[in-house]
Short mmCIF file of C-alpha atoms and ligand atoms in Angstrom, two decimals:
data_model
loop_
_atom_site.label_atom_id
_atom_site.label_comp_id
_atom_site.label_asym_id
_atom_site.label_seq_id
_atom_site.Cartn_x
_atom_site.Cartn_y
_atom_site.Cartn_z
CA MET A 1 0.00 0.00 0.00
CA ALA A 2 1.55 3.28 -1.12
CA VAL A 3 1.00 6.13 1.29
CA TYR A 4 2.47 9.43 0.11
CA LEU A 5 3.68 11.77 2.82
CA LYS A 6 3.75 15.42 1.79
CA SER A 7 6.42 18.01 2.50
CA GLU A 8 5.46 21.28 4.18
CA SER A 9 5.65 23.11 0.85
CA GLU A 10 3.42 20.50 -0.80
CA ILE A 11 0.93 20.87 2.03
CA GLU A 12 0.92 24.64 1.45
CA ARG A 13 0.08 24.01 -2.21
CA MET A 14 -2.71 21.69 -1.12
CA ARG A 15 -3.99 24.40 1.21
CA GLU A 16 -4.30 26.74 -1.77
CA ALA A 17 -6.39 24.19 -3.63
CA ASP A 18 -8.51 23.58 -0.54
CA GLN A 19 -9.06 27.28 0.07
CA ILE A 20 -10.51 27.59 -3.42
CA VAL A 21 -12.79 24.66 -2.61
CA ALA A 22 -13.82 26.36 0.64
CA SER A 23 -14.60 29.70 -0.98
CA VAL A 24 -16.61 28.05 -3.77
CA LEU A 25 -18.61 26.06 -1.21
CA ALA A 26 -19.31 29.28 0.70
CA ALA A 27 -20.58 30.92 -2.50
CA VAL A 28 -22.74 27.89 -3.28
CA GLU A 29 -24.15 27.93 0.26
CA LYS A 30 -25.10 31.58 -0.16
CA ALA A 31 -26.77 30.94 -3.53
CA ALA A 32 -28.65 27.80 -2.45
CA ARG A 33 -32.26 28.86 -1.82
CA PRO A 34 -35.73 27.70 -2.82
CA GLY A 35 -36.30 27.88 -6.57
CA VAL A 36 -32.62 27.64 -7.53
CA SER A 37 -31.67 24.58 -9.58
CA THR A 38 -28.69 22.41 -8.77
CA LEU A 39 -27.39 23.06 -12.30
CA GLU A 40 -27.29 26.81 -11.56
CA LEU A 41 -25.17 26.06 -8.48
CA ASP A 42 -22.92 23.84 -10.60
CA ARG A 43 -22.36 26.60 -13.15
CA LEU A 44 -21.55 29.08 -10.38
CA ALA A 45 -19.01 26.68 -8.89
CA GLU A 46 -17.30 25.97 -12.19
CA GLU A 47 -17.09 29.66 -13.09
CA LEU A 48 -15.56 30.64 -9.74
CA THR A 49 -13.13 27.73 -9.91
CA ARG A 50 -11.84 28.63 -13.35
CA GLN A 51 -11.59 32.30 -12.35
CA ALA A 52 -9.34 31.17 -9.52
CA GLY A 53 -7.12 29.31 -11.99
CA ALA A 54 -8.12 25.84 -10.85
CA VAL A 55 -9.92 22.93 -12.52
CA PRO A 56 -13.03 21.19 -11.14
CA ALA A 57 -11.88 17.74 -10.07
CA PHE A 58 -15.07 15.72 -10.38
CA LYS A 59 -16.14 16.77 -13.87
CA GLY A 60 -15.40 13.86 -16.18
CA TYR A 61 -14.40 11.61 -13.26
CA GLN A 62 -14.47 7.96 -14.30
CA GLY A 63 -15.01 4.99 -12.11
CA GLY A 64 -17.91 5.72 -9.77
CA GLY A 65 -20.68 5.30 -12.34
CA PRO A 66 -21.49 4.01 -15.83
CA TYR A 67 -20.34 7.20 -17.59
CA PRO A 68 -18.03 10.11 -16.69
CA PHE A 69 -19.47 12.32 -13.95
CA PRO A 70 -21.09 15.27 -15.75
CA GLY A 71 -21.00 17.92 -13.03
CA SER A 72 -18.45 20.03 -11.20
CA LEU A 73 -20.40 19.62 -7.97
CA CYS A 74 -22.02 16.57 -6.50
CA THR A 75 -25.44 17.79 -5.35
CA SER A 76 -27.36 15.29 -3.21
CA ILE A 77 -30.78 16.23 -1.82
CA ASN A 78 -32.57 14.65 1.16
CA GLU A 79 -32.44 10.82 0.74
CA GLU A 80 -29.60 11.19 -1.76
CA VAL A 81 -26.35 10.36 0.03
CA VAL A 82 -23.57 11.29 -2.41
CA HIS A 83 -22.80 11.59 -6.14
CA GLY A 84 -26.01 13.41 -7.09
CA ILE A 85 -25.87 14.95 -10.57
CA PRO A 86 -26.65 18.68 -10.95
CA SER A 87 -29.76 19.22 -13.07
CA ALA A 88 -31.80 22.11 -14.45
CA ASP A 89 -34.92 20.15 -13.50
CA ARG A 90 -33.98 19.81 -9.86
CA LYS A 91 -34.99 23.00 -8.09
CA LEU A 92 -34.42 23.37 -4.38
CA GLU A 93 -37.45 23.55 -2.12
CA ALA A 94 -37.82 24.90 1.39
CA GLY A 95 -37.27 22.04 3.83
CA ASP A 96 -34.72 20.25 1.66
CA ILE A 97 -31.24 19.44 2.87
CA LEU A 98 -28.60 19.73 0.14
CA SER A 99 -25.24 18.01 0.39
CA VAL A 100 -22.61 19.60 -1.82
CA ASP A 101 -19.34 17.79 -2.41
CA PHE A 102 -16.64 19.64 -4.34
CA GLY A 103 -13.04 19.19 -5.38
CA VAL A 104 -10.50 21.09 -7.46
CA LYS A 105 -7.08 20.49 -8.91
CA LEU A 106 -4.56 23.32 -8.66
CA ASP A 107 -0.90 23.17 -9.57
CA GLY A 108 -0.85 19.37 -9.47
CA PHE A 109 -2.65 18.92 -6.16
CA TYR A 110 -6.23 18.17 -5.21
CA GLY A 111 -8.52 19.76 -2.64
CA ASP A 112 -11.78 18.13 -1.50
CA SER A 113 -14.51 19.18 0.93
CA ALA A 114 -18.26 18.84 1.44
CA ILE A 115 -21.05 20.58 3.35
CA THR A 116 -24.75 20.01 3.93
CA ILE A 117 -26.99 23.06 3.60
CA PRO A 118 -30.50 23.45 5.05
CA ILE A 119 -32.78 25.12 2.48
CA GLY A 120 -35.14 27.51 4.27
CA GLU A 121 -36.78 26.04 7.35
CA VAL A 122 -36.02 22.34 7.77
CA SER A 123 -37.53 19.73 10.11
CA GLU A 124 -36.14 19.27 13.60
CA THR A 125 -34.77 15.87 12.55
CA ALA A 126 -33.09 17.28 9.46
CA GLY A 127 -31.49 20.04 11.49
CA ARG A 128 -30.24 17.58 14.08
CA LEU A 129 -28.88 15.22 11.40
CA ILE A 130 -26.87 18.08 9.90
CA GLU A 131 -25.47 19.11 13.30
CA VAL A 132 -24.59 15.54 14.30
CA THR A 133 -22.79 14.97 10.99
CA ARG A 134 -20.85 18.22 11.32
CA GLU A 135 -19.90 17.34 14.90
CA ALA A 136 -18.91 13.78 13.92
CA LEU A 137 -16.42 15.24 11.45
CA GLU A 138 -15.03 17.60 14.10
CA LEU A 139 -14.58 14.72 16.57
CA ALA A 140 -12.69 12.78 13.90
CA ILE A 141 -10.51 15.76 13.00
CA ALA A 142 -9.45 16.00 16.65
CA GLU A 143 -7.98 12.49 16.28
CA ALA A 144 -5.70 13.57 13.41
CA VAL A 145 -2.56 13.61 15.54
CA PRO A 146 0.73 11.73 15.08
CA GLY A 147 0.70 8.33 16.77
CA ASN A 148 -3.03 7.76 16.43
CA ARG A 149 -4.29 5.27 13.88
CA VAL A 150 -6.57 5.59 10.85
CA SER A 151 -9.09 3.40 12.66
CA ASP A 152 -9.47 6.05 15.39
CA PHE A 153 -11.51 8.21 13.00
CA GLY A 154 -14.20 5.59 12.49
CA ASP A 155 -14.24 4.66 16.16
CA VAL A 156 -15.14 8.15 17.35
CA ILE A 157 -17.58 8.81 14.51
CA GLU A 158 -19.52 5.58 14.95
CA ASP A 159 -19.73 5.86 18.73
CA TYR A 160 -21.01 9.43 18.60
CA VAL A 161 -23.41 9.00 15.67
CA GLU A 162 -25.01 5.86 17.06
CA SER A 163 -25.41 7.49 20.48
CA GLU A 164 -27.45 10.14 18.65
CA GLY A 165 -29.64 7.47 17.02
CA PHE A 166 -28.29 7.83 13.49
CA SER A 167 -26.22 5.47 11.32
CA VAL A 168 -22.90 5.62 9.44
CA VAL A 169 -22.70 4.83 5.71
CA ARG A 170 -20.26 1.96 5.10
CA ASP A 171 -20.17 1.71 1.31
CA PHE A 172 -18.17 4.91 0.88
CA VAL A 173 -15.09 5.92 2.83
CA GLY A 174 -12.71 8.82 3.19
CA HIS A 175 -9.29 8.73 1.57
CA GLY A 176 -5.77 9.98 1.37
CA ILE A 177 -5.44 12.94 -1.00
CA GLY A 178 -2.61 14.71 -2.79
CA ARG A 179 -1.46 14.41 -6.40
CA ALA A 180 -4.40 12.04 -6.82
CA LEU A 181 -7.93 12.73 -5.67
CA HIS A 182 -8.12 9.33 -4.00
CA GLU A 183 -4.93 7.95 -2.45
CA GLU A 184 -4.23 5.38 0.21
CA PRO A 185 -5.20 4.97 2.96
CA GLN A 186 -8.92 4.37 2.89
CA VAL A 187 -10.59 6.08 5.84
CA PRO A 188 -13.67 4.20 7.09
CA HIS A 189 -16.13 6.27 9.14
CA TYR A 190 -17.27 3.21 11.11
CA ARG A 191 -15.53 0.78 13.43
CA ALA A 192 -13.40 -1.35 11.13
CA SER A 193 -10.67 -3.88 11.73
CA GLY A 194 -7.54 -4.13 9.65
CA ASN A 195 -7.00 -0.45 8.95
CA ASN A 196 -4.38 0.28 11.51
CA LEU A 197 -1.98 2.58 9.72
CA ARG A 198 -0.35 4.91 12.19
CA LEU A 199 -0.83 8.63 11.47
CA ARG A 200 2.38 10.48 10.69
CA PRO A 201 3.19 14.11 9.95
CA GLY A 202 2.77 14.74 6.22
CA LEU A 203 -0.15 12.39 5.75
CA VAL A 204 -3.18 14.21 4.31
CA VAL A 205 -6.61 12.61 4.52
CA ALA A 206 -10.09 13.60 3.41
CA ILE A 207 -12.45 12.62 6.23
CA GLU A 208 -16.06 12.64 5.04
CA PRO A 209 -18.71 11.00 7.20
CA MET A 210 -22.02 10.32 5.45
CA ILE A 211 -24.65 9.95 8.17
CA ASN A 212 -28.15 8.57 7.69
CA GLU A 213 -31.36 9.19 9.62
CA GLY A 214 -32.40 5.52 9.30
CA THR A 215 -30.59 2.53 7.85
CA TRP A 216 -26.93 2.85 6.88
CA GLN A 217 -27.62 0.92 3.71
CA VAL A 218 -27.56 2.70 0.37
CA GLU A 219 -28.42 1.82 -3.21
CA THR A 220 -27.72 3.26 -6.65
CA ALA A 221 -30.45 5.35 -8.30
CA GLU A 222 -31.50 4.90 -11.93
CA ASP A 223 -29.00 7.46 -13.23
CA GLY A 224 -26.19 5.07 -12.26
CA TRP A 225 -24.37 7.64 -10.11
CA THR A 226 -26.61 8.96 -7.37
CA GLN A 227 -26.52 7.00 -4.11
CA VAL A 228 -29.74 7.00 -2.09
CA THR A 229 -30.64 5.61 1.31
CA ARG A 230 -32.37 2.26 1.00
CA ASP A 231 -35.24 3.42 3.26
CA ARG A 232 -35.39 6.86 1.56
CA LYS A 233 -34.80 8.62 4.86
CA LEU A 234 -32.45 11.60 5.04
CA SER A 235 -28.67 11.64 4.71
CA ALA A 236 -26.07 14.34 5.45
CA HIS A 237 -22.39 14.68 4.51
CA PHE A 238 -19.49 16.86 5.66
CA GLU A 239 -15.87 16.59 4.56
CA HIS A 240 -12.58 18.30 5.23
CA SER A 241 -9.09 17.68 3.88
CA VAL A 242 -6.85 17.40 6.92
CA ALA A 243 -3.06 17.26 7.20
CA ILE A 244 -1.54 15.46 10.17
CA GLY A 245 0.79 18.12 11.55
CA HIS A 246 3.54 17.65 14.13
CA ASP A 247 1.32 19.42 16.67
CA GLY A 248 -2.01 18.05 15.53
CA PRO A 249 -4.65 18.50 12.84
CA VAL A 250 -4.28 21.14 10.14
CA VAL A 251 -7.63 21.56 8.38
CA LEU A 252 -6.63 22.69 4.90
CA SER A 253 -10.20 23.22 3.67
CA ARG A 254 -11.36 25.33 6.63
CA ARG A 255 -11.85 29.02 5.86
CA PRO A 256 -10.08 31.47 8.17
CA GLU A 257 -12.26 32.77 11.03
CA GLY A 258 -14.51 35.65 10.07
CA GLU A 259 -14.72 34.97 6.34
MG1 LIG B 301 -15.50 15.24 -1.55
MG1 LIG B 302 -13.55 12.96 -0.76
#
């Protein structure tokens, strides 16, 4: 298993890619309101990305579906878990929750992050699912310290999420990231045996818990890409790209305070 450790200067280049991802996600969050289509959000993201001199990483991506992924964003609404395809026909409605996953390539390195956005007023359950997913990611990030193991991420996420009555998607995992969008190691968000790589400075991982209201099980929708919960209950997703620093986690895709 090849695990690529990054130098400090490489991590700074990755931070630049991730900061573009973060600012695009912030713009998408601002634009996401009832009546707006997911294709409009996709166009906004692609335009901002190219203005910043970067390339959308998911557009044309091969390997997760029967044809290259057509969008710059993955837009997944309500029971859609991940890999939703932006569409002019899919207009946001008040009460929806919209997961937006986004990556760019800049100067040879990838950035990757995801957020879930409540559209207008959402149900109490939807709001709680979003907060639990966001907090699960933060608990995992706190484990990104030298000497811990990859399996520590899934341990803290699963324990917390299940104590809140929700479930952790198992079919999709986080990943190392760098010169490739998906590098070793795989990062399960559930308790898993056999993934005991020790975290070392220079390792960069994308941690991205997908948390479901009901069953953890997912299935593929008719478009061949979109993943939906098997029971059609809600799902939320947050992701950050995180470098293991000598002194602890360095969240490359987090925007500076106050922006
Ligand atoms: Mg992502
Ligand atoms: Mg990812």
